[in-house]
Amino acid sequence: MTKISKKIVIAVAMLTLLVMIFAGCADTYKWGPIAGGDKDAVVENNGGLAVKQGEYIYYINGRTATSDITKKEDNTFGKVTKGAIMRGKLDDKGNVKDPVIVVPLMSLSSNKEGGIFVFGGYIYYTTPSIATDREGALQTGFLDYMRTSIDGSKTEKIATVEGASTVYKFASDALIYYKDNKITRIPYDDNSIGKEETVAEDVTGVVFPQNKTYDPKNTPIDDVIFYTKASEDEEATYNVTYVVSTKSGSEAKEIINGSTYTDSNDKKAQFTISLKQAIAASNGIELYYEKACSANTENPAGLHGALYSDGKLAVDKEKRFTDKTYSTVLPISLEDGVYVVDSNKLYKMIEKKNADGTLSFFDRDAVIDFGASVNVVKFVDYSFDNGAAVPSVVYIKDSVMEVRALDDSLDYNTKIVNSVKVDTTWLMPEVIDGKIYFFNSDYYTYVDVIDLVSGEMYLTKDENDRDVHPLANLSVKDSKTEQDKIKAEEEDKK
């Protein structure tokens, strides 16, 4: 093949890709305006299936799937009900009143941390693309990263990225995503969306801290990201950890490198860092990471943590929590340790020392044997059998939510919150003000709410005294199925 023909092939391939990605970019989004909302209020639970902003709750109207999209109309703006983002107002009992669709588009991805986000006057979310390739095939494997004003009247596409499980972060001032070993940042403000910026290339790992609480009156504490790269020294046995702001044009700086733990280039004190989690705290960001050292036969493996604050990582006060890798780690705090789930048991772990300074190694207490695989929802204080509130954990076992005290010595320490089945295919349930929002497997995977204390599900009655799920706005298909079900039940009674 000649050089010219090669260039033609490349050009055609690039054109095909551009057509595939950007077909439909000229879409118009007309909706609203919808009265209500409070852009100046504090936001709670960002990134979940339900987000509270002041007196209002935003939630995803049911869990959908890309397989539900077989034609453009299935995810065309203005035509979507199931999977749309809704808003309701909370009454004095915390119940949702008068829910209405604010974003008539599927909110969906395969990212377990990728729910909806609210910053000020905008809702941020992802949705499967309905762009088509040159042959007309839907490209639902691409995600559109979107934002819509809280009154529904203004919707904008921020980016289109291949991959339904791409690691990303919606910050108050930018979208940041990690793909193909590259971190990309797209800045925005209330008035405009900026140009794409490459933050770093040849990246080996990232963690994006996400503060679930957003106060528009204060500077966000989670407006940074952390990542690792190989050392530029080809003979190095360590890598380098960086931090960079979410703000446009910000430059990264090193926070862990070959000289962090040694002044003498001692290879036994140089580590490869694997970033795990970054948790926003009141005094900074708690960064959790694993350390490995190929030159140290007494390799201090396991999970470590340090506080990032005022532009520095306090490695001099670094804590060690585990002696090996665990697949499920739930940080409590740098001071109190972490919970790990191992072989269906819950342990609280942190390294401790004896009075003489020697290690007693890892403290394991508050052991719970779940007896089966579980998904932990949240740690709460809970009153069992009208007793005093005690530290407890809400979890899902066999698709049912339970709450259990962290002290197995209590006479009565486990309670089924409600026997309704919970869908955990995508986003986990969220606890907001004592209410559990979840995708209900028993009701077409629409969102329902259970009161954590009473265990009662929020239901109303229709004119025929049948239960109504007030948060759910059924699609035409699901509504027909429900009506057919009711009709069949009535026929059986005759």
PDB file of N, CA, C and O in Angstrom, residues 43-52 57-60 90 94 96 107 111-117 168 210-213 375-380 394-396 401 417 422-424 426-440 446-453 456 471:
ATOM      1  N   VAL A  43     -26.403  20.425  49.141  1.00  0.00           N
ATOM      2  CA  VAL A  43     -26.702  19.154  48.482  1.00  0.00           C
ATOM      3  C   VAL A  43     -26.169  18.010  49.335  1.00  0.00           C
ATOM      4  O   VAL A  43     -25.065  18.078  49.874  1.00  0.00           O
ATOM      5  N   GLU A  44     -26.971  16.951  49.445  1.00  0.00           N
ATOM      6  CA  GLU A  44     -26.557  15.755  50.174  1.00  0.00           C
ATOM      7  C   GLU A  44     -26.664  14.543  49.263  1.00  0.00           C
ATOM      8  O   GLU A  44     -27.571  14.436  48.460  1.00  0.00           O
ATOM      9  N   ASN A  45     -25.711  13.627  49.401  1.00  0.00           N
ATOM     10  CA  ASN A  45     -25.726  12.327  48.737  1.00  0.00           C
ATOM     11  C   ASN A  45     -25.417  12.384  47.249  1.00  0.00           C
ATOM     12  O   ASN A  45     -25.892  11.563  46.472  1.00  0.00           O
ATOM     13  N   ASN A  46     -24.585  13.335  46.842  1.00  0.00           N
ATOM     14  CA  ASN A  46     -24.190  13.397  45.439  1.00  0.00           C
ATOM     15  C   ASN A  46     -23.607  12.074  44.956  1.00  0.00           C
ATOM     16  O   ASN A  46     -22.835  11.428  45.658  1.00  0.00           O
ATOM     17  N   GLY A  47     -23.979  11.697  43.755  1.00  0.00           N
ATOM     18  CA  GLY A  47     -23.463  10.483  43.141  1.00  0.00           C
ATOM     19  C   GLY A  47     -24.328   9.264  43.333  1.00  0.00           C
ATOM     20  O   GLY A  47     -24.007   8.182  42.836  1.00  0.00           O
ATOM     21  N   GLY A  48     -25.450   9.411  44.032  1.00  0.00           N
ATOM     22  CA  GLY A  48     -26.326   8.273  44.282  1.00  0.00           C
ATOM     23  C   GLY A  48     -27.514   8.241  43.343  1.00  0.00           C
ATOM     24  O   GLY A  48     -27.637   9.043  42.413  1.00  0.00           O
ATOM     25  N   LEU A  49     -28.420   7.302  43.591  1.00  0.00           N
ATOM     26  CA  LEU A  49     -29.642   7.235  42.781  1.00  0.00           C
ATOM     27  C   LEU A  49     -30.656   8.267  43.236  1.00  0.00           C
ATOM     28  O   LEU A  49     -31.628   8.551  42.531  1.00  0.00           O
ATOM     29  N   ALA A  50     -30.430   8.842  44.443  1.00  0.00           N
ATOM     30  CA  ALA A  50     -31.272   9.925  44.939  1.00  0.00           C
ATOM     31  C   ALA A  50     -30.372  10.974  45.589  1.00  0.00           C
ATOM     32  O   ALA A  50     -29.450  10.634  46.331  1.00  0.00           O
ATOM     33  N   VAL A  51     -30.637  12.235  45.294  1.00  0.00           N
ATOM     34  CA  VAL A  51     -29.830  13.349  45.797  1.00  0.00           C
ATOM     35  C   VAL A  51     -30.756  14.403  46.377  1.00  0.00           C
ATOM     36  O   VAL A  51     -31.734  14.799  45.743  1.00  0.00           O
ATOM     37  N   LYS A  52     -30.428  14.857  47.579  1.00  0.00           N
ATOM     38  CA  LYS A  52     -31.240  15.875  48.237  1.00  0.00           C
ATOM     39  C   LYS A  52     -30.592  17.244  48.076  1.00  0.00           C
ATOM     40  O   LYS A  52     -29.389  17.401  48.265  1.00  0.00           O
ATOM     41  N   ILE A  57     -35.864  16.552  46.508  1.00  0.00           N
ATOM     42  CA  ILE A  57     -35.146  15.308  46.258  1.00  0.00           C
ATOM     43  C   ILE A  57     -35.165  15.036  44.755  1.00  0.00           C
ATOM     44  O   ILE A  57     -36.184  15.163  44.089  1.00  0.00           O
ATOM     45  N   TYR A  58     -34.001  14.734  44.203  1.00  0.00           N
ATOM     46  CA  TYR A  58     -33.870  14.330  42.805  1.00  0.00           C
ATOM     47  C   TYR A  58     -33.565  12.839  42.795  1.00  0.00           C
ATOM     48  O   TYR A  58     -32.738  12.358  43.583  1.00  0.00           O
ATOM     49  N   TYR A  59     -34.206  12.083  41.921  1.00  0.00           N
ATOM     50  CA  TYR A  59     -33.960  10.641  41.899  1.00  0.00           C
ATOM     51  C   TYR A  59     -34.177  10.081  40.494  1.00  0.00           C
ATOM     52  O   TYR A  59     -34.836  10.684  39.641  1.00  0.00           O
ATOM     53  N   ILE A  60     -33.568   8.908  40.275  1.00  0.00           N
ATOM     54  CA  ILE A  60     -33.685   8.232  38.987  1.00  0.00           C
ATOM     55  C   ILE A  60     -34.941   7.374  39.013  1.00  0.00           C
ATOM     56  O   ILE A  60     -35.119   6.522  39.888  1.00  0.00           O
ATOM     57  N   LEU A  90     -39.992  17.447  49.628  1.00  0.00           N
ATOM     58  CA  LEU A  90     -40.118  16.664  50.854  1.00  0.00           C
ATOM     59  C   LEU A  90     -41.064  17.350  51.837  1.00  0.00           C
ATOM     60  O   LEU A  90     -40.934  18.550  52.088  1.00  0.00           O
ATOM     61  N   GLY A  94     -40.678  13.820  55.643  1.00  0.00           N
ATOM     62  CA  GLY A  94     -39.635  13.308  54.761  1.00  0.00           C
ATOM     63  C   GLY A  94     -40.156  12.528  53.580  1.00  0.00           C
ATOM     64  O   GLY A  94     -39.375  11.891  52.857  1.00  0.00           O
ATOM     65  N   VAL A  96     -41.921  12.132  49.817  1.00  0.00           N
ATOM     66  CA  VAL A  96     -41.806  12.864  48.553  1.00  0.00           C
ATOM     67  C   VAL A  96     -43.192  13.190  48.012  1.00  0.00           C
ATOM     68  O   VAL A  96     -44.027  12.300  47.830  1.00  0.00           O
ATOM     69  N   SER A 107     -30.911   8.184  32.811  1.00  0.00           N
ATOM     70  CA  SER A 107     -29.684   8.317  33.578  1.00  0.00           C
ATOM     71  C   SER A 107     -29.172   6.903  33.817  1.00  0.00           C
ATOM     72  O   SER A 107     -29.827   6.107  34.490  1.00  0.00           O
ATOM     73  N   ASN A 111     -21.072   2.284  35.798  1.00  0.00           N
ATOM     74  CA  ASN A 111     -20.212   2.730  36.886  1.00  0.00           C
ATOM     75  C   ASN A 111     -21.003   2.685  38.187  1.00  0.00           C
ATOM     76  O   ASN A 111     -21.993   3.392  38.353  1.00  0.00           O
ATOM     77  N   LYS A 112     -20.554   1.863  39.131  1.00  0.00           N
ATOM     78  CA  LYS A 112     -21.274   1.684  40.394  1.00  0.00           C
ATOM     79  C   LYS A 112     -21.304   2.953  41.242  1.00  0.00           C
ATOM     80  O   LYS A 112     -22.079   3.061  42.187  1.00  0.00           O
ATOM     81  N   GLU A 113     -20.414   3.911  40.920  1.00  0.00           N
ATOM     82  CA  GLU A 113     -20.383   5.185  41.652  1.00  0.00           C
ATOM     83  C   GLU A 113     -21.014   6.309  40.834  1.00  0.00           C
ATOM     84  O   GLU A 113     -20.993   7.458  41.251  1.00  0.00           O
ATOM     85  N   GLY A 114     -21.549   5.972  39.684  1.00  0.00           N
ATOM     86  CA  GLY A 114     -21.996   6.999  38.747  1.00  0.00           C
ATOM     87  C   GLY A 114     -23.484   7.235  38.745  1.00  0.00           C
ATOM     88  O   GLY A 114     -24.188   6.881  37.784  1.00  0.00           O
ATOM     89  N   GLY A 115     -23.991   7.823  39.799  1.00  0.00           N
ATOM     90  CA  GLY A 115     -25.398   8.199  39.831  1.00  0.00           C
ATOM     91  C   GLY A 115     -25.596   9.599  39.303  1.00  0.00           C
ATOM     92  O   GLY A 115     -24.996   9.990  38.302  1.00  0.00           O
ATOM     93  N   ILE A 116     -26.438  10.383  39.973  1.00  0.00           N
ATOM     94  CA  ILE A 116     -26.671  11.760  39.558  1.00  0.00           C
ATOM     95  C   ILE A 116     -25.988  12.702  40.548  1.00  0.00           C
ATOM     96  O   ILE A 116     -25.810  12.378  41.719  1.00  0.00           O
ATOM     97  N   PHE A 117     -25.618  13.870  40.048  1.00  0.00           N
ATOM     98  CA  PHE A 117     -24.917  14.880  40.829  1.00  0.00           C
ATOM     99  C   PHE A 117     -25.628  16.208  40.658  1.00  0.00           C
ATOM    100  O   PHE A 117     -26.085  16.532  39.551  1.00  0.00           O
ATOM    101  N   TYR A 168     -14.975   8.252  36.162  1.00  0.00           N
ATOM    102  CA  TYR A 168     -15.123   9.686  35.942  1.00  0.00           C
ATOM    103  C   TYR A 168     -15.529  10.385  37.231  1.00  0.00           C
ATOM    104  O   TYR A 168     -15.898   9.766  38.221  1.00  0.00           O
ATOM    105  N   GLN A 210     -14.936  12.050  45.948  1.00  0.00           N
ATOM    106  CA  GLN A 210     -16.241  12.647  45.680  1.00  0.00           C
ATOM    107  C   GLN A 210     -16.936  12.914  47.003  1.00  0.00           C
ATOM    108  O   GLN A 210     -17.327  11.989  47.711  1.00  0.00           O
ATOM    109  N   ASN A 211     -17.029  14.171  47.357  1.00  0.00           N
ATOM    110  CA  ASN A 211     -17.733  14.543  48.580  1.00  0.00           C
ATOM    111  C   ASN A 211     -19.227  14.488  48.306  1.00  0.00           C
ATOM    112  O   ASN A 211     -19.723  15.180  47.415  1.00  0.00           O
ATOM    113  N   LYS A 212     -19.941  13.670  49.052  1.00  0.00           N
ATOM    114  CA  LYS A 212     -21.373  13.541  48.818  1.00  0.00           C
ATOM    115  C   LYS A 212     -22.140  14.806  49.189  1.00  0.00           C
ATOM    116  O   LYS A 212     -23.272  14.996  48.764  1.00  0.00           O
ATOM    117  N   THR A 213     -21.500  15.668  49.987  1.00  0.00           N
ATOM    118  CA  THR A 213     -22.141  16.923  50.386  1.00  0.00           C
ATOM    119  C   THR A 213     -21.519  18.082  49.618  1.00  0.00           C
ATOM    120  O   THR A 213     -20.303  18.180  49.512  1.00  0.00           O
ATOM    121  N   ASN A 375     -24.048  -7.140  50.571  1.00  0.00           N
ATOM    122  CA  ASN A 375     -23.658  -5.822  50.077  1.00  0.00           C
ATOM    123  C   ASN A 375     -23.926  -4.815  51.188  1.00  0.00           C
ATOM    124  O   ASN A 375     -25.077  -4.645  51.611  1.00  0.00           O
ATOM    125  N   VAL A 376     -22.871  -4.183  51.685  1.00  0.00           N
ATOM    126  CA  VAL A 376     -23.038  -3.203  52.755  1.00  0.00           C
ATOM    127  C   VAL A 376     -23.598  -1.908  52.181  1.00  0.00           C
ATOM    128  O   VAL A 376     -23.083  -1.380  51.186  1.00  0.00           O
ATOM    129  N   VAL A 377     -24.646  -1.386  52.809  1.00  0.00           N
ATOM    130  CA  VAL A 377     -25.283  -0.149  52.352  1.00  0.00           C
ATOM    131  C   VAL A 377     -24.743   1.047  53.134  1.00  0.00           C
ATOM    132  O   VAL A 377     -24.254   2.019  52.559  1.00  0.00           O
ATOM    133  N   LYS A 378     -24.814   0.990  54.470  1.00  0.00           N
ATOM    134  CA  LYS A 378     -24.379   2.125  55.275  1.00  0.00           C
ATOM    135  C   LYS A 378     -24.255   1.718  56.737  1.00  0.00           C
ATOM    136  O   LYS A 378     -24.968   0.831  57.208  1.00  0.00           O
ATOM    137  N   PHE A 379     -23.357   2.402  57.444  1.00  0.00           N
ATOM    138  CA  PHE A 379     -23.245   2.239  58.889  1.00  0.00           C
ATOM    139  C   PHE A 379     -24.081   3.335  59.547  1.00  0.00           C
ATOM    140  O   PHE A 379     -23.971   4.512  59.198  1.00  0.00           O
ATOM    141  N   VAL A 380     -24.926   2.936  60.499  1.00  0.00           N
ATOM    142  CA  VAL A 380     -25.875   3.863  61.124  1.00  0.00           C
ATOM    143  C   VAL A 380     -25.950   3.567  62.622  1.00  0.00           C
ATOM    144  O   VAL A 380     -25.459   2.540  63.100  1.00  0.00           O
ATOM    145  N   VAL A 394     -26.388  -1.441  57.859  1.00  0.00           N
ATOM    146  CA  VAL A 394     -27.471  -1.815  56.954  1.00  0.00           C
ATOM    147  C   VAL A 394     -26.836  -2.514  55.759  1.00  0.00           C
ATOM    148  O   VAL A 394     -25.853  -2.020  55.191  1.00  0.00           O
ATOM    149  N   TYR A 395     -27.372  -3.657  55.390  1.00  0.00           N
ATOM    150  CA  TYR A 395     -26.779  -4.427  54.299  1.00  0.00           C
ATOM    151  C   TYR A 395     -27.865  -5.185  53.547  1.00  0.00           C
ATOM    152  O   TYR A 395     -29.023  -5.275  53.998  1.00  0.00           O
ATOM    153  N   ILE A 396     -27.486  -5.740  52.407  1.00  0.00           N
ATOM    154  CA  ILE A 396     -28.415  -6.525  51.593  1.00  0.00           C
ATOM    155  C   ILE A 396     -27.936  -7.967  51.582  1.00  0.00           C
ATOM    156  O   ILE A 396     -26.783  -8.253  51.243  1.00  0.00           O
ATOM    157  N   MET A 401     -33.016  -6.216  52.487  1.00  0.00           N
ATOM    158  CA  MET A 401     -32.276  -5.337  53.386  1.00  0.00           C
ATOM    159  C   MET A 401     -32.455  -5.752  54.837  1.00  0.00           C
ATOM    160  O   MET A 401     -33.571  -6.012  55.288  1.00  0.00           O
ATOM    161  N   VAL A 417     -35.230  -5.160  57.509  1.00  0.00           N
ATOM    162  CA  VAL A 417     -35.835  -3.834  57.352  1.00  0.00           C
ATOM    163  C   VAL A 417     -37.174  -3.963  56.645  1.00  0.00           C
ATOM    164  O   VAL A 417     -38.189  -3.405  57.062  1.00  0.00           O
ATOM    165  N   VAL A 422     -34.463  -6.064  46.616  1.00  0.00           N
ATOM    166  CA  VAL A 422     -33.680  -4.898  46.203  1.00  0.00           C
ATOM    167  C   VAL A 422     -32.833  -5.241  44.990  1.00  0.00           C
ATOM    168  O   VAL A 422     -32.130  -6.260  44.978  1.00  0.00           O
ATOM    169  N   ASP A 423     -32.883  -4.393  43.980  1.00  0.00           N
ATOM    170  CA  ASP A 423     -32.061  -4.573  42.785  1.00  0.00           C
ATOM    171  C   ASP A 423     -30.703  -3.909  43.003  1.00  0.00           C
ATOM    172  O   ASP A 423     -30.631  -2.721  43.338  1.00  0.00           O
ATOM    173  N   THR A 424     -29.625  -4.667  42.846  1.00  0.00           N
ATOM    174  CA  THR A 424     -28.267  -4.136  43.028  1.00  0.00           C
ATOM    175  C   THR A 424     -27.455  -4.239  41.741  1.00  0.00           C
ATOM    176  O   THR A 424     -26.228  -4.228  41.771  1.00  0.00           O
ATOM    177  N   TRP A 426     -27.032  -2.078  39.455  1.00  0.00           N
ATOM    178  CA  TRP A 426     -26.269  -0.856  39.199  1.00  0.00           C
ATOM    179  C   TRP A 426     -25.994  -0.124  40.514  1.00  0.00           C
ATOM    180  O   TRP A 426     -25.045  -0.440  41.209  1.00  0.00           O
ATOM    181  N   LEU A 427     -26.811   0.823  40.888  1.00  0.00           N
ATOM    182  CA  LEU A 427     -26.562   1.642  42.072  1.00  0.00           C
ATOM    183  C   LEU A 427     -27.143   1.004  43.325  1.00  0.00           C
ATOM    184  O   LEU A 427     -28.235   0.443  43.301  1.00  0.00           O
ATOM    185  N   MET A 428     -26.394   1.144  44.411  1.00  0.00           N
ATOM    186  CA  MET A 428     -26.840   0.622  45.698  1.00  0.00           C
ATOM    187  C   MET A 428     -27.887   1.549  46.318  1.00  0.00           C
ATOM    188  O   MET A 428     -27.989   2.728  45.948  1.00  0.00           O
ATOM    189  N   PRO A 429     -28.663   1.043  47.291  1.00  0.00           N
ATOM    190  CA  PRO A 429     -29.612   1.908  47.999  1.00  0.00           C
ATOM    191  C   PRO A 429     -28.902   3.062  48.691  1.00  0.00           C
ATOM    192  O   PRO A 429     -27.718   2.983  49.009  1.00  0.00           O
ATOM    193  N   GLU A 430     -29.639   4.137  48.923  1.00  0.00           N
ATOM    194  CA  GLU A 430     -29.101   5.324  49.584  1.00  0.00           C
ATOM    195  C   GLU A 430     -29.949   5.649  50.805  1.00  0.00           C
ATOM    196  O   GLU A 430     -31.178   5.562  50.754  1.00  0.00           O
ATOM    197  N   VAL A 431     -29.283   6.003  51.902  1.00  0.00           N
ATOM    198  CA  VAL A 431     -29.984   6.393  53.117  1.00  0.00           C
ATOM    199  C   VAL A 431     -29.894   7.904  53.269  1.00  0.00           C
ATOM    200  O   VAL A 431     -28.799   8.464  53.386  1.00  0.00           O
ATOM    201  N   ILE A 432     -31.046   8.566  53.228  1.00  0.00           N
ATOM    202  CA  ILE A 432     -31.113  10.023  53.362  1.00  0.00           C
ATOM    203  C   ILE A 432     -32.162  10.352  54.411  1.00  0.00           C
ATOM    204  O   ILE A 432     -33.341  10.023  54.255  1.00  0.00           O
ATOM    205  N   ASP A 433     -31.730  10.987  55.492  1.00  0.00           N
ATOM    206  CA  ASP A 433     -32.644  11.392  56.564  1.00  0.00           C
ATOM    207  C   ASP A 433     -33.504  10.236  57.061  1.00  0.00           C
ATOM    208  O   ASP A 433     -34.716  10.376  57.292  1.00  0.00           O
ATOM    209  N   GLY A 434     -32.889   9.067  57.228  1.00  0.00           N
ATOM    210  CA  GLY A 434     -33.609   7.922  57.765  1.00  0.00           C
ATOM    211  C   GLY A 434     -34.501   7.210  56.769  1.00  0.00           C
ATOM    212  O   GLY A 434     -35.217   6.263  57.131  1.00  0.00           O
ATOM    213  N   LYS A 435     -34.480   7.633  55.499  1.00  0.00           N
ATOM    214  CA  LYS A 435     -35.258   6.988  54.452  1.00  0.00           C
ATOM    215  C   LYS A 435     -34.303   6.256  53.497  1.00  0.00           C
ATOM    216  O   LYS A 435     -33.260   6.795  53.123  1.00  0.00           O
ATOM    217  N   ILE A 436     -34.661   5.039  53.113  1.00  0.00           N
ATOM    218  CA  ILE A 436     -33.834   4.267  52.195  1.00  0.00           C
ATOM    219  C   ILE A 436     -34.460   4.294  50.810  1.00  0.00           C
ATOM    220  O   ILE A 436     -35.566   3.791  50.598  1.00  0.00           O
ATOM    221  N   TYR A 437     -33.739   4.893  49.860  1.00  0.00           N
ATOM    222  CA  TYR A 437     -34.178   4.927  48.466  1.00  0.00           C
ATOM    223  C   TYR A 437     -33.502   3.764  47.737  1.00  0.00           C
ATOM    224  O   TYR A 437     -32.290   3.570  47.863  1.00  0.00           O
ATOM    225  N   PHE A 438     -34.262   3.012  46.962  1.00  0.00           N
ATOM    226  CA  PHE A 438     -33.692   1.822  46.319  1.00  0.00           C
ATOM    227  C   PHE A 438     -34.483   1.462  45.066  1.00  0.00           C
ATOM    228  O   PHE A 438     -35.639   1.868  44.893  1.00  0.00           O
ATOM    229  N   PHE A 439     -33.847   0.678  44.194  1.00  0.00           N
ATOM    230  CA  PHE A 439     -34.533   0.126  43.033  1.00  0.00           C
ATOM    231  C   PHE A 439     -35.249  -1.143  43.460  1.00  0.00           C
ATOM    232  O   PHE A 439     -34.626  -2.095  43.930  1.00  0.00           O
ATOM    233  N   ASN A 440     -36.564  -1.169  43.288  1.00  0.00           N
ATOM    234  CA  ASN A 440     -37.410  -2.248  43.773  1.00  0.00           C
ATOM    235  C   ASN A 440     -37.565  -3.332  42.707  1.00  0.00           C
ATOM    236  O   ASN A 440     -38.246  -3.145  41.699  1.00  0.00           O
ATOM    237  N   TYR A 446     -38.420   0.168  39.653  1.00  0.00           N
ATOM    238  CA  TYR A 446     -38.602   1.603  39.899  1.00  0.00           C
ATOM    239  C   TYR A 446     -38.124   1.926  41.315  1.00  0.00           C
ATOM    240  O   TYR A 446     -37.944   1.042  42.150  1.00  0.00           O
ATOM    241  N   VAL A 447     -37.933   3.212  41.586  1.00  0.00           N
ATOM    242  CA  VAL A 447     -37.473   3.642  42.904  1.00  0.00           C
ATOM    243  C   VAL A 447     -38.625   3.614  43.906  1.00  0.00           C
ATOM    244  O   VAL A 447     -39.736   4.062  43.607  1.00  0.00           O
ATOM    245  N   ASP A 448     -38.335   3.077  45.078  1.00  0.00           N
ATOM    246  CA  ASP A 448     -39.256   3.119  46.198  1.00  0.00           C
ATOM    247  C   ASP A 448     -38.490   3.601  47.424  1.00  0.00           C
ATOM    248  O   ASP A 448     -37.251   3.691  47.396  1.00  0.00           O
ATOM    249  N   VAL A 449     -39.219   3.893  48.501  1.00  0.00           N
ATOM    250  CA  VAL A 449     -38.619   4.402  49.727  1.00  0.00           C
ATOM    251  C   VAL A 449     -39.132   3.606  50.919  1.00  0.00           C
ATOM    252  O   VAL A 449     -40.338   3.353  51.037  1.00  0.00           O
ATOM    253  N   ILE A 450     -38.188   3.208  51.791  1.00  0.00           N
ATOM    254  CA  ILE A 450     -38.540   2.520  53.029  1.00  0.00           C
ATOM    255  C   ILE A 450     -38.047   3.357  54.202  1.00  0.00           C
ATOM    256  O   ILE A 450     -36.935   3.888  54.166  1.00  0.00           O
ATOM    257  N   ASP A 451     -38.868   3.491  55.227  1.00  0.00           N
ATOM    258  CA  ASP A 451     -38.446   4.151  56.453  1.00  0.00           C
ATOM    259  C   ASP A 451     -37.578   3.178  57.246  1.00  0.00           C
ATOM    260  O   ASP A 451     -38.013   2.067  57.559  1.00  0.00           O
ATOM    261  N   LEU A 452     -36.349   3.582  57.552  1.00  0.00           N
ATOM    262  CA  LEU A 452     -35.412   2.678  58.226  1.00  0.00           C
ATOM    263  C   LEU A 452     -35.907   2.262  59.604  1.00  0.00           C
ATOM    264  O   LEU A 452     -35.739   1.106  60.010  1.00  0.00           O
ATOM    265  N   VAL A 453     -36.523   3.170  60.338  1.00  0.00           N
ATOM    266  CA  VAL A 453     -36.955   2.862  61.702  1.00  0.00           C
ATOM    267  C   VAL A 453     -38.168   1.929  61.714  1.00  0.00           C
ATOM    268  O   VAL A 453     -38.172   0.895  62.379  1.00  0.00           O
ATOM    269  N   GLU A 456     -41.464   0.459  57.123  1.00  0.00           N
ATOM    270  CA  GLU A 456     -42.627   0.582  56.230  1.00  0.00           C
ATOM    271  C   GLU A 456     -42.230   1.255  54.913  1.00  0.00           C
ATOM    272  O   GLU A 456     -41.462   2.212  54.903  1.00  0.00           O
ATOM    273  N   LEU A 471     -43.549   7.380  44.043  1.00  0.00           N
ATOM    274  CA  LEU A 471     -42.357   7.902  43.381  1.00  0.00           C
ATOM    275  C   LEU A 471     -42.241   7.427  41.938  1.00  0.00           C
ATOM    276  O   LEU A 471     -41.570   8.048  41.127  1.00  0.00           O
TER     277      LEU A 471
END
